[in-house]
């Protein structure tokens, strides 16, 4: 995942910190720098454990998370250049008098107006975030789960797949369409279910196939047709005679 996608998928909590906490390392959300856990990092005579060193990186490379965010394009922050400037001065602890002098503002009332305007934007942002969270929750409710096939041999969390998730996975693994070449056979159980279900739909439910016929259908989709054939049986999508002379879709 590139740093831009990582940043926008992060929680507000992690964005405030400037980094996220992964299993083996910390990743800077601002530039993608990774700090491996379990290592002591020496810097200018000081020893840092991994998270402290990431915090040091944020300061050294980006000054602060606030300054980085404040420096983003106004389309990203929703602030005018003037609002970004005055917000930075507030953050840096400048007095109203110092702000008046730097911005050449004649009245303290104007500064108070800016404070009020920024507070108003904060309230609007909170309201908008709450609305977006509710929208996502509503969409999740409407996104129904793919039904488990009746002949499934192992029913557990691997079948916890929504219709939209299934569609995304099919587009990922079958970029040229179902029935065309499979990019690779996935390792994740949920992904296997989606791929095997899709391959099953290629077959005629009323037909019994010889092993040779079955192989000829699967091979153009995936080179290791033996693996696919085995999983179709193992996951309960297909059945066969004990001697392997006939295969068919389980109903």
PDB file of N, CA and C in Angstrom, residues 19-57:
ATOM      1  N   UNK A  19       1.882   8.307  12.637  1.00  0.00           N
ATOM      2  CA  UNK A  19       2.366   6.979  12.266  1.00  0.00           C
ATOM      3  C   UNK A  19       1.363   5.930  12.748  1.00  0.00           C
ATOM      4  N   UNK A  20       1.452   4.747  12.135  1.00  0.00           N
ATOM      5  CA  UNK A  20       0.607   3.651  12.619  1.00  0.00           C
ATOM      6  C   UNK A  20       1.470   2.513  13.142  1.00  0.00           C
ATOM      7  N   UNK A  21       0.846   1.693  13.930  1.00  0.00           N
ATOM      8  CA  UNK A  21       1.523   0.611  14.640  1.00  0.00           C
ATOM      9  C   UNK A  21       1.162  -0.709  13.971  1.00  0.00           C
ATOM     10  N   UNK A  22       2.141  -1.320  13.298  1.00  0.00           N
ATOM     11  CA  UNK A  22       1.911  -2.601  12.643  1.00  0.00           C
ATOM     12  C   UNK A  22       2.647  -3.699  13.412  1.00  0.00           C
ATOM     13  N   UNK A  23       2.492  -4.918  12.976  1.00  0.00           N
ATOM     14  CA  UNK A  23       2.989  -6.064  13.744  1.00  0.00           C
ATOM     15  C   UNK A  23       4.492  -6.003  13.981  1.00  0.00           C
ATOM     16  N   UNK A  24       5.255  -5.650  12.957  1.00  0.00           N
ATOM     17  CA  UNK A  24       6.716  -5.700  13.063  1.00  0.00           C
ATOM     18  C   UNK A  24       7.383  -4.334  13.002  1.00  0.00           C
ATOM     19  N   UNK A  25       6.606  -3.278  12.730  1.00  0.00           N
ATOM     20  CA  UNK A  25       7.234  -1.973  12.567  1.00  0.00           C
ATOM     21  C   UNK A  25       6.219  -0.842  12.730  1.00  0.00           C
ATOM     22  N   UNK A  26       6.746   0.354  12.848  1.00  0.00           N
ATOM     23  CA  UNK A  26       5.942   1.571  12.814  1.00  0.00           C
ATOM     24  C   UNK A  26       6.143   2.213  11.444  1.00  0.00           C
ATOM     25  N   UNK A  27       5.069   2.733  10.860  1.00  0.00           N
ATOM     26  CA  UNK A  27       5.159   3.357   9.544  1.00  0.00           C
ATOM     27  C   UNK A  27       4.729   4.811   9.635  1.00  0.00           C
ATOM     28  N   UNK A  28       5.580   5.705   9.150  1.00  0.00           N
ATOM     29  CA  UNK A  28       5.248   7.132   9.117  1.00  0.00           C
ATOM     30  C   UNK A  28       4.172   7.358   8.067  1.00  0.00           C
ATOM     31  N   UNK A  29       3.058   7.929   8.478  1.00  0.00           N
ATOM     32  CA  UNK A  29       1.952   8.191   7.551  1.00  0.00           C
ATOM     33  C   UNK A  29       2.229   9.392   6.666  1.00  0.00           C
ATOM     34  N   UNK A  30       3.261  10.136   6.988  1.00  0.00           N
ATOM     35  CA  UNK A  30       3.546  11.357   6.242  1.00  0.00           C
ATOM     36  C   UNK A  30       4.508  11.132   5.087  1.00  0.00           C
ATOM     37  N   UNK A  31       5.392  10.128   5.231  1.00  0.00           N
ATOM     38  CA  UNK A  31       6.376   9.884   4.170  1.00  0.00           C
ATOM     39  C   UNK A  31       6.622   8.412   3.876  1.00  0.00           C
ATOM     40  N   UNK A  32       6.094   7.523   4.705  1.00  0.00           N
ATOM     41  CA  UNK A  32       6.270   6.098   4.470  1.00  0.00           C
ATOM     42  C   UNK A  32       7.485   5.482   5.137  1.00  0.00           C
ATOM     43  N   UNK A  33       8.259   6.247   5.864  1.00  0.00           N
ATOM     44  CA  UNK A  33       9.430   5.719   6.569  1.00  0.00           C
ATOM     45  C   UNK A  33       8.993   4.627   7.549  1.00  0.00           C
ATOM     46  N   UNK A  34       9.749   3.524   7.573  1.00  0.00           N
ATOM     47  CA  UNK A  34       9.427   2.407   8.460  1.00  0.00           C
ATOM     48  C   UNK A  34      10.520   2.244   9.514  1.00  0.00           C
ATOM     49  N   UNK A  35      10.095   2.047  10.747  1.00  0.00           N
ATOM     50  CA  UNK A  35      11.008   1.809  11.862  1.00  0.00           C
ATOM     51  C   UNK A  35      10.702   0.431  12.425  1.00  0.00           C
ATOM     52  N   UNK A  36      11.665  -0.455  12.342  1.00  0.00           N
ATOM     53  CA  UNK A  36      11.444  -1.829  12.785  1.00  0.00           C
ATOM     54  C   UNK A  36      11.405  -1.916  14.303  1.00  0.00           C
ATOM     55  N   UNK A  37      10.483  -2.724  14.807  1.00  0.00           N
ATOM     56  CA  UNK A  37      10.377  -2.917  16.247  1.00  0.00           C
ATOM     57  C   UNK A  37      11.484  -3.851  16.744  1.00  0.00           C
ATOM     58  N   UNK A  38      11.782  -3.766  18.028  1.00  0.00           N
ATOM     59  CA  UNK A  38      12.758  -4.664  18.637  1.00  0.00           C
ATOM     60  C   UNK A  38      14.202  -4.254  18.433  1.00  0.00           C
ATOM     61  N   UNK A  39      14.412  -3.063  17.902  1.00  0.00           N
ATOM     62  CA  UNK A  39      15.770  -2.576  17.660  1.00  0.00           C
ATOM     63  C   UNK A  39      15.963  -1.267  18.418  1.00  0.00           C
ATOM     64  N   UNK A  40      17.159  -1.070  18.981  1.00  0.00           N
ATOM     65  CA  UNK A  40      17.521   0.185  19.638  1.00  0.00           C
ATOM     66  C   UNK A  40      18.269   1.041  18.621  1.00  0.00           C
ATOM     67  N   UNK A  41      17.808   2.283  18.452  1.00  0.00           N
ATOM     68  CA  UNK A  41      18.369   3.175  17.439  1.00  0.00           C
ATOM     69  C   UNK A  41      19.199   4.275  18.102  1.00  0.00           C
ATOM     70  N   UNK A  42      20.506   4.300  17.822  1.00  0.00           N
ATOM     71  CA  UNK A  42      21.342   5.374  18.369  1.00  0.00           C
ATOM     72  C   UNK A  42      21.276   6.621  17.487  1.00  0.00           C
ATOM     73  N   UNK A  43      21.203   7.781  18.131  1.00  0.00           N
ATOM     74  CA  UNK A  43      21.207   9.036  17.372  1.00  0.00           C
ATOM     75  C   UNK A  43      21.794  10.143  18.233  1.00  0.00           C
ATOM     76  N   UNK A  44      22.934  10.660  17.783  1.00  0.00           N
ATOM     77  CA  UNK A  44      23.614  11.768  18.467  1.00  0.00           C
ATOM     78  C   UNK A  44      23.796  11.483  19.957  1.00  0.00           C
ATOM     79  N   UNK A  45      24.256  10.267  20.242  1.00  0.00           N
ATOM     80  CA  UNK A  45      24.567   9.898  21.614  1.00  0.00           C
ATOM     81  C   UNK A  45      23.383   9.475  22.452  1.00  0.00           C
ATOM     82  N   UNK A  46      22.201   9.436  21.844  1.00  0.00           N
ATOM     83  CA  UNK A  46      20.994   9.032  22.569  1.00  0.00           C
ATOM     84  C   UNK A  46      20.471   7.739  21.950  1.00  0.00           C
ATOM     85  N   UNK A  47      20.009   6.814  22.815  1.00  0.00           N
ATOM     86  CA  UNK A  47      19.448   5.551  22.344  1.00  0.00           C
ATOM     87  C   UNK A  47      17.925   5.621  22.380  1.00  0.00           C
ATOM     88  N   UNK A  48      17.314   5.265  21.282  1.00  0.00           N
ATOM     89  CA  UNK A  48      15.854   5.319  21.167  1.00  0.00           C
ATOM     90  C   UNK A  48      15.292   3.920  20.908  1.00  0.00           C
ATOM     91  N   UNK A  49      14.220   3.557  21.632  1.00  0.00           N
ATOM     92  CA  UNK A  49      13.484   2.367  21.216  1.00  0.00           C
ATOM     93  C   UNK A  49      12.643   2.772  20.008  1.00  0.00           C
ATOM     94  N   UNK A  50      12.067   1.771  19.321  1.00  0.00           N
ATOM     95  CA  UNK A  50      11.496   1.996  17.991  1.00  0.00           C
ATOM     96  C   UNK A  50      10.446   3.103  17.947  1.00  0.00           C
ATOM     97  N   UNK A  51       9.469   3.085  18.853  1.00  0.00           N
ATOM     98  CA  UNK A  51       8.405   4.079  18.781  1.00  0.00           C
ATOM     99  C   UNK A  51       8.917   5.482  19.072  1.00  0.00           C
ATOM    100  N   UNK A  52       9.834   5.605  20.032  1.00  0.00           N
ATOM    101  CA  UNK A  52      10.421   6.910  20.330  1.00  0.00           C
ATOM    102  C   UNK A  52      11.228   7.416  19.147  1.00  0.00           C
ATOM    103  N   UNK A  53      11.872   6.480  18.430  1.00  0.00           N
ATOM    104  CA  UNK A  53      12.661   6.888  17.271  1.00  0.00           C
ATOM    105  C   UNK A  53      11.745   7.342  16.133  1.00  0.00           C
ATOM    106  N   UNK A  54      10.575   6.719  16.016  1.00  0.00           N
ATOM    107  CA  UNK A  54       9.607   7.183  15.026  1.00  0.00           C
ATOM    108  C   UNK A  54       9.129   8.588  15.374  1.00  0.00           C
ATOM    109  N   UNK A  55       8.884   8.836  16.651  1.00  0.00           N
ATOM    110  CA  UNK A  55       8.466  10.165  17.076  1.00  0.00           C
ATOM    111  C   UNK A  55       9.571  11.188  16.788  1.00  0.00           C
ATOM    112  N   UNK A  56      10.820  10.757  16.998  1.00  0.00           N
ATOM    113  CA  UNK A  56      11.952  11.625  16.661  1.00  0.00           C
ATOM    114  C   UNK A  56      11.984  11.899  15.155  1.00  0.00           C
ATOM    115  N   UNK A  57      11.726  10.865  14.361  1.00  0.00           N
ATOM    116  CA  UNK A  57      11.693  11.037  12.905  1.00  0.00           C
ATOM    117  C   UNK A  57      10.651  12.066  12.491  1.00  0.00           C
TER     118      UNK A  57
END
